Tab-separated table of C-alpha atoms and ligand atoms in Angstrom:
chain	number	residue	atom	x	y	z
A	1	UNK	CA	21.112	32.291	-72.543
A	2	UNK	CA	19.684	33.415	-69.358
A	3	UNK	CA	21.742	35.210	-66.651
A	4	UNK	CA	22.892	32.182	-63.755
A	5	UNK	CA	21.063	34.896	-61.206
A	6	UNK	CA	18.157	34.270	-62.685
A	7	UNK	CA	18.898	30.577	-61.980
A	8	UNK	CA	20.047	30.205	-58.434
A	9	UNK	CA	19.969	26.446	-58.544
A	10	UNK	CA	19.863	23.587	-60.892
A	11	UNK	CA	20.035	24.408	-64.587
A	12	UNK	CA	22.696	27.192	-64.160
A	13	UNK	CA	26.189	25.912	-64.961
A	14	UNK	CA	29.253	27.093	-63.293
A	15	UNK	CA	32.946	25.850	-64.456
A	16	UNK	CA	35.697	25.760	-61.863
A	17	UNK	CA	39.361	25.965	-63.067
A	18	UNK	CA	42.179	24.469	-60.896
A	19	UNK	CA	41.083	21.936	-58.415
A	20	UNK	CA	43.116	22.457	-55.749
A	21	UNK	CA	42.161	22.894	-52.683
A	22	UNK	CA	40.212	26.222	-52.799
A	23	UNK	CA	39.370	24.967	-56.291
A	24	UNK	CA	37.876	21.917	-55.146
A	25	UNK	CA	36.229	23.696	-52.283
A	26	UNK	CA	34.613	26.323	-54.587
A	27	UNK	CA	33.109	23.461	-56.798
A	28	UNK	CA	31.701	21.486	-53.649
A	29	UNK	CA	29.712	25.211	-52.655
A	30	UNK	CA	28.226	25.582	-55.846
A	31	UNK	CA	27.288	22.056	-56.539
A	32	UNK	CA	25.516	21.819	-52.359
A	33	UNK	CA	23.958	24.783	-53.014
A	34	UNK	CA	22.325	22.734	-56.603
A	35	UNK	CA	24.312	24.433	-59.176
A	36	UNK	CA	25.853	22.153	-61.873
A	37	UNK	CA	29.396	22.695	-62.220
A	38	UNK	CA	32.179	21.678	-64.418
A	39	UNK	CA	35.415	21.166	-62.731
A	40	UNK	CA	38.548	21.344	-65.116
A	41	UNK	CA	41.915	20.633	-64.263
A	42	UNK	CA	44.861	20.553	-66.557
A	43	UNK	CA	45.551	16.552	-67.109
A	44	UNK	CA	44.260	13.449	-65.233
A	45	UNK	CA	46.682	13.085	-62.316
A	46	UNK	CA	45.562	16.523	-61.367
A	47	UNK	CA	42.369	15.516	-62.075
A	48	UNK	CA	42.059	12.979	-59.743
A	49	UNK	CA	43.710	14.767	-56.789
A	50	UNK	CA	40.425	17.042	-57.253
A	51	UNK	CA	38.135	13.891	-56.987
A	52	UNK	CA	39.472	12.833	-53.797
A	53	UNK	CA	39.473	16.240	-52.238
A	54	UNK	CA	35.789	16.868	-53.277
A	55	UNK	CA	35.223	12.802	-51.860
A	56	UNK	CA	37.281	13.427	-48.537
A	57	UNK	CA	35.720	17.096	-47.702
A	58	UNK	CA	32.170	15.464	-48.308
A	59	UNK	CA	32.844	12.820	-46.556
A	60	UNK	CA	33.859	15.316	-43.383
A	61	UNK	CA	30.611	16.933	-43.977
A	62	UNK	CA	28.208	13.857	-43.590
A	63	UNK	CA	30.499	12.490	-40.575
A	64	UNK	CA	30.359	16.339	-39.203
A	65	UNK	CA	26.623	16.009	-39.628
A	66	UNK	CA	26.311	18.816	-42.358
A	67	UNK	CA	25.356	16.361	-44.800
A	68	UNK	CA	23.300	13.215	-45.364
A	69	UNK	CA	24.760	10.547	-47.279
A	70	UNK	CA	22.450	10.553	-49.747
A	71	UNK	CA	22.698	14.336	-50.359
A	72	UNK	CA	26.797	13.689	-50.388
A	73	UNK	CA	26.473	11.083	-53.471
A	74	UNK	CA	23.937	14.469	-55.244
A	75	UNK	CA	25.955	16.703	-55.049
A	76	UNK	CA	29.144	14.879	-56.274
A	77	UNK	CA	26.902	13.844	-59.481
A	78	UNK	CA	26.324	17.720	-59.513
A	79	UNK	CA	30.296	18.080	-60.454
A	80	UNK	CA	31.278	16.929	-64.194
A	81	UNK	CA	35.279	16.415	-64.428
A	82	UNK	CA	37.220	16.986	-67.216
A	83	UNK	CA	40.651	18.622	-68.954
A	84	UNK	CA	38.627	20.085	-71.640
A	85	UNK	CA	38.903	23.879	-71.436
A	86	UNK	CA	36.103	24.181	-74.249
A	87	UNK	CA	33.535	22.698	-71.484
A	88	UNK	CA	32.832	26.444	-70.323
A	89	UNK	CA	30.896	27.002	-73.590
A	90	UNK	CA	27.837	26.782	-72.035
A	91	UNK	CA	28.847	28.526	-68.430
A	92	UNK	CA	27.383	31.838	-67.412
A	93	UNK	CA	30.288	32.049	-64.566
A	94	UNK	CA	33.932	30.760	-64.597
A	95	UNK	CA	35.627	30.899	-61.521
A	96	UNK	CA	39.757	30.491	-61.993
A	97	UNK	CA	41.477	29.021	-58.523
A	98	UNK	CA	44.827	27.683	-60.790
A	99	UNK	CA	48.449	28.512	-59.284
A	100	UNK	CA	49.321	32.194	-58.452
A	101	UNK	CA	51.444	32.974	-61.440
A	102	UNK	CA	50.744	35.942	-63.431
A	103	UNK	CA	51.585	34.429	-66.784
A	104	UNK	CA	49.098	31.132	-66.006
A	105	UNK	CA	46.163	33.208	-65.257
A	106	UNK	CA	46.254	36.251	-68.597
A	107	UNK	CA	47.214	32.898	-70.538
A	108	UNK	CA	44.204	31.063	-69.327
A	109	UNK	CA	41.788	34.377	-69.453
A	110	UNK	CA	42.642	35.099	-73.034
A	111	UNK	CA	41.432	31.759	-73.322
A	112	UNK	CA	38.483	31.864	-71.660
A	113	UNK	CA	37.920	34.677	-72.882
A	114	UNK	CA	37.181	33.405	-76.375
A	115	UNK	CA	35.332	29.677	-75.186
A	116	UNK	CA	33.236	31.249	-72.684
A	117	UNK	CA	29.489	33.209	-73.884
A	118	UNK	CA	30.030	36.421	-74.404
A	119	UNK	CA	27.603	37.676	-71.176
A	120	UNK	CA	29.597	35.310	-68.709
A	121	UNK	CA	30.933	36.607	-66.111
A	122	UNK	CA	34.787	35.233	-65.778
A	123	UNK	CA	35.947	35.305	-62.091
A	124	UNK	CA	39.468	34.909	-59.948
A	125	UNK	CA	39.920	33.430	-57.008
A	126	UNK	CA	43.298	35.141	-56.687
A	127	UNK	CA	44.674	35.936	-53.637
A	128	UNK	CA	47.972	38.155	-54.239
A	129	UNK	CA	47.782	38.789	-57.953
A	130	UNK	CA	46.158	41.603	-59.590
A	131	UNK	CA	42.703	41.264	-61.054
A	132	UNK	CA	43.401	44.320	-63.241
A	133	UNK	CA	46.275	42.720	-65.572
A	134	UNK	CA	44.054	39.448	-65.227
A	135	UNK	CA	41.204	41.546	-66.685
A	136	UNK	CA	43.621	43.337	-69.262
A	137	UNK	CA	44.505	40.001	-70.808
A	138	UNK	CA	40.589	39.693	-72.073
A	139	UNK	CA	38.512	41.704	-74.192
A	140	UNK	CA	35.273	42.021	-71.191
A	141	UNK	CA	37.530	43.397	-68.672
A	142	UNK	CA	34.017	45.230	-67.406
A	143	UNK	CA	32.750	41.324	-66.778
A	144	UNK	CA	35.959	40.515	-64.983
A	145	UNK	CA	35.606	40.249	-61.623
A	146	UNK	CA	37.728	39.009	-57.778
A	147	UNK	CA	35.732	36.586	-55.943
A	148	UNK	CA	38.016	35.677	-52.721
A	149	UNK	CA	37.104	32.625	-50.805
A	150	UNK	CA	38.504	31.811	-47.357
A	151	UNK	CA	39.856	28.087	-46.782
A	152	UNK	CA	38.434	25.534	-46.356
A	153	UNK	CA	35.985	27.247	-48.779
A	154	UNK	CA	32.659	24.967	-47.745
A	155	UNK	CA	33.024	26.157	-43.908
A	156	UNK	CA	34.101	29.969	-43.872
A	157	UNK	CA	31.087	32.089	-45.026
A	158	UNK	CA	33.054	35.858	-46.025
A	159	UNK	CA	33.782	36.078	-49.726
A	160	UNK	CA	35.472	39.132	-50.719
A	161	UNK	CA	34.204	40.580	-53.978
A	162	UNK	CA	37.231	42.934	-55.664
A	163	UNK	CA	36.222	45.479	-58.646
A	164	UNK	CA	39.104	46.486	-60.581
A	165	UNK	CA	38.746	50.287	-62.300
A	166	UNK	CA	36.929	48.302	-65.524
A	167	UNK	CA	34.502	46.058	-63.562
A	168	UNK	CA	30.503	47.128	-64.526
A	169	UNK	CA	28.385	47.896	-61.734
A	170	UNK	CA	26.034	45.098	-63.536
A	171	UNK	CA	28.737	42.372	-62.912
A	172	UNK	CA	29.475	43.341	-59.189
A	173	UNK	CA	25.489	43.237	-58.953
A	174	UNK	CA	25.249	39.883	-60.191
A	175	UNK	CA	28.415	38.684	-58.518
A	176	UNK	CA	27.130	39.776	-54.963
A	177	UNK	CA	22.940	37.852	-56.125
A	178	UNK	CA	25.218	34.488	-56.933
A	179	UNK	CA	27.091	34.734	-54.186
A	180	UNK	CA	24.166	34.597	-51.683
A	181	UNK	CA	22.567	32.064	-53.345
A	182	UNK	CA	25.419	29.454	-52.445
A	183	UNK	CA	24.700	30.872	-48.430
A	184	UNK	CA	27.873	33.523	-49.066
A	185	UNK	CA	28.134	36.611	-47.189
A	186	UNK	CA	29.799	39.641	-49.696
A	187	UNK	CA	32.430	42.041	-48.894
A	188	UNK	CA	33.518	44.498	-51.227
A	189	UNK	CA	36.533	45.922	-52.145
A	190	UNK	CA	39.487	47.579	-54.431
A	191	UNK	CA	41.758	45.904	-55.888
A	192	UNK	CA	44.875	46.352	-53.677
A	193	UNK	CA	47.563	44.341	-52.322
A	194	UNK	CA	45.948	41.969	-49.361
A	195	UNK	CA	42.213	42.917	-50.531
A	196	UNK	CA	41.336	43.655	-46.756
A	197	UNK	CA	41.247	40.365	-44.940
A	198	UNK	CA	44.962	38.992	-45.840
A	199	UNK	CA	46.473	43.037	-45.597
A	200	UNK	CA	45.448	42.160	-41.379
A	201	UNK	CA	45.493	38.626	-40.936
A	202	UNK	CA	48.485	37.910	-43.157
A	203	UNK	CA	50.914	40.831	-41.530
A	204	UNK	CA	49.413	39.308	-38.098
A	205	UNK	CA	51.138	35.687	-39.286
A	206	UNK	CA	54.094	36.477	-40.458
A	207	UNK	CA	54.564	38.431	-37.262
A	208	UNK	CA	54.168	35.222	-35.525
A	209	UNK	CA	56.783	33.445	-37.788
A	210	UNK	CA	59.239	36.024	-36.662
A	211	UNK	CA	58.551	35.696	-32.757
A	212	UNK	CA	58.766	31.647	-33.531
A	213	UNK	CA	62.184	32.203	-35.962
A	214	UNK	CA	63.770	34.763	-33.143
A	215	UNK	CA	63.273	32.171	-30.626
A	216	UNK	CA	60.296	34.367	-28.287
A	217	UNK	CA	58.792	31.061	-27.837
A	218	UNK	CA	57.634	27.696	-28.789
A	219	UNK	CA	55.193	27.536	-32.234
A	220	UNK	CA	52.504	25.691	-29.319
A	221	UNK	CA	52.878	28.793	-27.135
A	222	UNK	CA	52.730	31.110	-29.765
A	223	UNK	CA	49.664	28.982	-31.121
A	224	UNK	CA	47.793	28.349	-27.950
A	225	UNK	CA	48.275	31.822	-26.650
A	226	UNK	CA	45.681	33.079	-29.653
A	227	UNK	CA	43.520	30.605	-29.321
A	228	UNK	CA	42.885	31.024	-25.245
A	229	UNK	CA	43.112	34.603	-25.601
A	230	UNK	CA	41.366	35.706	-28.700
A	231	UNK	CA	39.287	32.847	-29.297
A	232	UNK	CA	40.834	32.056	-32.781
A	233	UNK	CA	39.647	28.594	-34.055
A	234	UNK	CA	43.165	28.264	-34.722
A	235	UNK	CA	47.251	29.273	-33.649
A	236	UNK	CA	49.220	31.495	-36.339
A	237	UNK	CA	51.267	28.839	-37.263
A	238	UNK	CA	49.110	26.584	-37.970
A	239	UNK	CA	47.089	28.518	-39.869
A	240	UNK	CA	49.659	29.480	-41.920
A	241	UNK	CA	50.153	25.335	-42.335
A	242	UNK	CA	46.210	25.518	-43.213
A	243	UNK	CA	46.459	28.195	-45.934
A	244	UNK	CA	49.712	27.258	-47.384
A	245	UNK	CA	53.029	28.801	-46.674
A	246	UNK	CA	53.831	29.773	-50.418
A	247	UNK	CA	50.422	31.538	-50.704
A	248	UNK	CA	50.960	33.112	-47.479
A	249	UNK	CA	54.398	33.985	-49.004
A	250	UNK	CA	53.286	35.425	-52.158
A	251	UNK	CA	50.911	37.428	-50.262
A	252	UNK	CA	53.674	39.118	-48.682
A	253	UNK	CA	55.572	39.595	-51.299
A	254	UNK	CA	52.843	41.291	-53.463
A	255	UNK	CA	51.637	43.815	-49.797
A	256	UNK	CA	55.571	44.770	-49.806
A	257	UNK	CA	55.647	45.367	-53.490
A	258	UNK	CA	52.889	47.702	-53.461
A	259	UNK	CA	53.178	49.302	-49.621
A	260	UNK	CA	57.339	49.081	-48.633
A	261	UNK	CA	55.854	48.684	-45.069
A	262	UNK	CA	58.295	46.487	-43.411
A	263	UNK	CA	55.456	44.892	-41.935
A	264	UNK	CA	54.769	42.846	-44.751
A	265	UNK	CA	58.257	41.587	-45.498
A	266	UNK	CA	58.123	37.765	-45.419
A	267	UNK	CA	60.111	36.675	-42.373
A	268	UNK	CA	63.600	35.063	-43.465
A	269	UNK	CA	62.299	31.977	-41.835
A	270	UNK	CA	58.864	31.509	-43.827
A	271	UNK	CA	60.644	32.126	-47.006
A	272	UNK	CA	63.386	29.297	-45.994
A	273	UNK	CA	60.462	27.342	-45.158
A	274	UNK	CA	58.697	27.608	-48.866
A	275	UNK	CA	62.226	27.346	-50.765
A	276	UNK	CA	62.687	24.175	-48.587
A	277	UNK	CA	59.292	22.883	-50.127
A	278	UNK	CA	57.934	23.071	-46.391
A	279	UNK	CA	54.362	24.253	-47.409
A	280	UNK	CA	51.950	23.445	-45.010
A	281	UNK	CA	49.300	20.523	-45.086
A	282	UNK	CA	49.401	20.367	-48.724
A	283	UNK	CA	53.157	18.905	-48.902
A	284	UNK	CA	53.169	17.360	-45.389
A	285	UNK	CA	55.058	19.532	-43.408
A	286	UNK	CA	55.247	23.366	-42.571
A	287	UNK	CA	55.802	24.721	-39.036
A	288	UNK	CA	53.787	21.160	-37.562
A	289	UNK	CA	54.122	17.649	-39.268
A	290	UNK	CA	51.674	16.052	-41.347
A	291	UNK	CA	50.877	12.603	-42.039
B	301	CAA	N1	30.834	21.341	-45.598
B	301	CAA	C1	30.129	21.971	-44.624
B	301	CAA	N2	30.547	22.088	-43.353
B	301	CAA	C2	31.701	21.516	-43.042
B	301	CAA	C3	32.499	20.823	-43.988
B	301	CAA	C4	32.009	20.757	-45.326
B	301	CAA	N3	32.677	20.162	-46.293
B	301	CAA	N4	33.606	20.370	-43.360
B	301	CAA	C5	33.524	20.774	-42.088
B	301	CAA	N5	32.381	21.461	-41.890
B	301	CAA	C6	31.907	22.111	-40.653
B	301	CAA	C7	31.799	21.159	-39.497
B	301	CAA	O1	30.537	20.554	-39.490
B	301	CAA	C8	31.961	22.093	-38.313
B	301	CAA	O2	30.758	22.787	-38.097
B	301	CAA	P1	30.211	23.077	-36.591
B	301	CAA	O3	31.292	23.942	-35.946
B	301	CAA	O4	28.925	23.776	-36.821
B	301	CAA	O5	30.107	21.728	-35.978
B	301	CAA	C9	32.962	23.132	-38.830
B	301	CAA	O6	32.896	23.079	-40.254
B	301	CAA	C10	34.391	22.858	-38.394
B	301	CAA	O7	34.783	21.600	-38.930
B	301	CAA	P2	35.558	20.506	-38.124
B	301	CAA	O8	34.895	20.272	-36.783
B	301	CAA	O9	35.687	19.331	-38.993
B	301	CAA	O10	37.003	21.113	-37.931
B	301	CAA	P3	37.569	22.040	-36.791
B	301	CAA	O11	36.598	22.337	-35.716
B	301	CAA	O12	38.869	21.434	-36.445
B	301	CAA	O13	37.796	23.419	-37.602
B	301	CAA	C11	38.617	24.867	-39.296
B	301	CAA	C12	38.675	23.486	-38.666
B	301	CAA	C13	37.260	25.075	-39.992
B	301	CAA	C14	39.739	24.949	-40.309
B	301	CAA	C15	38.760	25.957	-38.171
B	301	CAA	O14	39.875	25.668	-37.375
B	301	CAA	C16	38.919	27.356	-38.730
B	301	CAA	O15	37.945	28.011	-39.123
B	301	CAA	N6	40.187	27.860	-38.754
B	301	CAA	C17	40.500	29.195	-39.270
B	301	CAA	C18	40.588	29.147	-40.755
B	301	CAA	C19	40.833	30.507	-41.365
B	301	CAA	O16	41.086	31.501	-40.721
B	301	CAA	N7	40.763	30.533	-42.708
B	301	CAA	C20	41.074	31.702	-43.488
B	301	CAA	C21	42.484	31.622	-43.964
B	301	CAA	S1	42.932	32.991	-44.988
B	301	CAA	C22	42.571	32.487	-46.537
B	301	CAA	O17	42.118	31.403	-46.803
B	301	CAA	C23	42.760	33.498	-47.603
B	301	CAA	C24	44.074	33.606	-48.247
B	301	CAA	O18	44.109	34.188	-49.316
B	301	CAA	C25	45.308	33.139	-47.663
């Protein structure tokens, strides 16, 4: 089978697990840029949750301009759906973007690691996990690899690329070719707590919940005062409602783990929010409502 490198666009297949949002997202990129993917989600319910998040982001695209109508219905017939794990058989990259739980993801790579051709290159979309036990649970640790995408995964360009102490040199090479074919800009890094984007941006949040929690100010004054100021697209809080509070959360919990800075210890107040089921868009509500 020929390397997907070699294969920027149209033959080369590419399997998504976990449709969620960055799931769904990360299966939209491939398939605009002319990959054909296969998306794979646990059962149907979860299944179609995926097809309306592909249908709805698409949708924002052509009404944003970013995509003709015509192009939309392509690329959706680009993405095969399906609960079949044996589907990446014929994939030369698997990207994994299922719930942050240590136990899912070695389950699922042992797995893959026995359905999937032996050259394919299996990646994570982790964000507070580490990619070194992931790799562990597989026998081609050295073709085990972090690929970190930012959400919402078709607009933000930076995709951090994280070797663990096993990754080959050939698979970060190929990793970084793939990448910029789907228009991706490559940043590398070790595998450490917070990667390098979430160890600034996510201590920067979770300072903001505790201004909001001791009462400093309103979560619009907190929020507006970024974006006037720094020119952030968006307020801390409701970013944090953007990216989810749980993942934010785990985040957290993983930096303090590994660091004991008392920067990164989740404010009381997100971690009330999270055991309250208060996560953000995805369930509604989080610091802002959603309806
Ligand atoms: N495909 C292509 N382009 C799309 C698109 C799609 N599916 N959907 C939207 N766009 C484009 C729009 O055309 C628009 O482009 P222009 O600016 O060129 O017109 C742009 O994306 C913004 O879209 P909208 O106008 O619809 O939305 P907006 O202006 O309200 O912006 C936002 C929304 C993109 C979320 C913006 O507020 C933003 O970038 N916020 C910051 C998000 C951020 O920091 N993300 C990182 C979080 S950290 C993380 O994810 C990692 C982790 O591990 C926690």
């Amino acid at each position: 089978m020929a390397h997907i490198d070699e294969h920027p666009a149209g033959s080369a297949l590419v399997a998504v697990i976990g449709l969620g949002t960055m799931g769904a997202g990360i299966a939209e990129v491939f398939a605009r840029s002319g990959y054909r993917v296969r998306g794979i989600e646990n059962d149907a319910a979860a299944l179609e949750r995926g097809r309306s998040l592909l249908q709805k982001s698409t949708a924002r695209a052509v009404a944003r301009g970013k995509l003709e109508a015509e192009g939309q219905q392509q690329l959706l017939g680009r993405i095969d759906l399906g609960t079949d794990l044996s589907a990446v058989a014929d994939c030369s990259l698997v990207v994994e973007a299922v719930s942050e739980r240590l136990d899912l993801k070695t389950a699922l790579f042992a797995e893959l690691d026995r359905l999937a051709p032996p050259e394919a290159l299996l990646a994570t979309n982790t964000s507070s996990l580490s990619i070194t036990a992931i790799a562990a649970a597989t026998a081609r640790p050295e073709r085990v690899i972090g690929v970190h995408f930012f959400n919402p995964a078709p607009v933000q360009t930076l995709v951090e690329v994280i070797r663990t102490v096993s990754t080959s040199d050939d698979t970060v090479e190929r990793t970084y070719a793939i990448l910029r074919t789907i228009q991706k800009t490559p940043i590398g890094c070790g595998d450490r707590a917070g990667f390098v984007v979430n160890a600034l941006l996510i201590a920067y949040l979770n300072r903001a919940v505790r201004l909001y929690q001791d009462g400093f100010a309103s979560r619009e004054e907190i929020d507006q005062s970024m974006v006037d100021l720094a020119g952030y697209p968006m307020g801390p809080l409701a970013l944090l409602d953007l990216i989810g509070l749980d993942v934010a959360h785990a985040v957290l919990v993983r930096m303090y783990d590994e660091t004991r800075d008392r920067l990164h210890a989740p404010a009381p107040l997100l971690t009330q929010l999270v055991t309250a089921g208060r996560l953000g868009r995805k369930s509604g509500r989080g610091f802002y409502g959603y309806s």
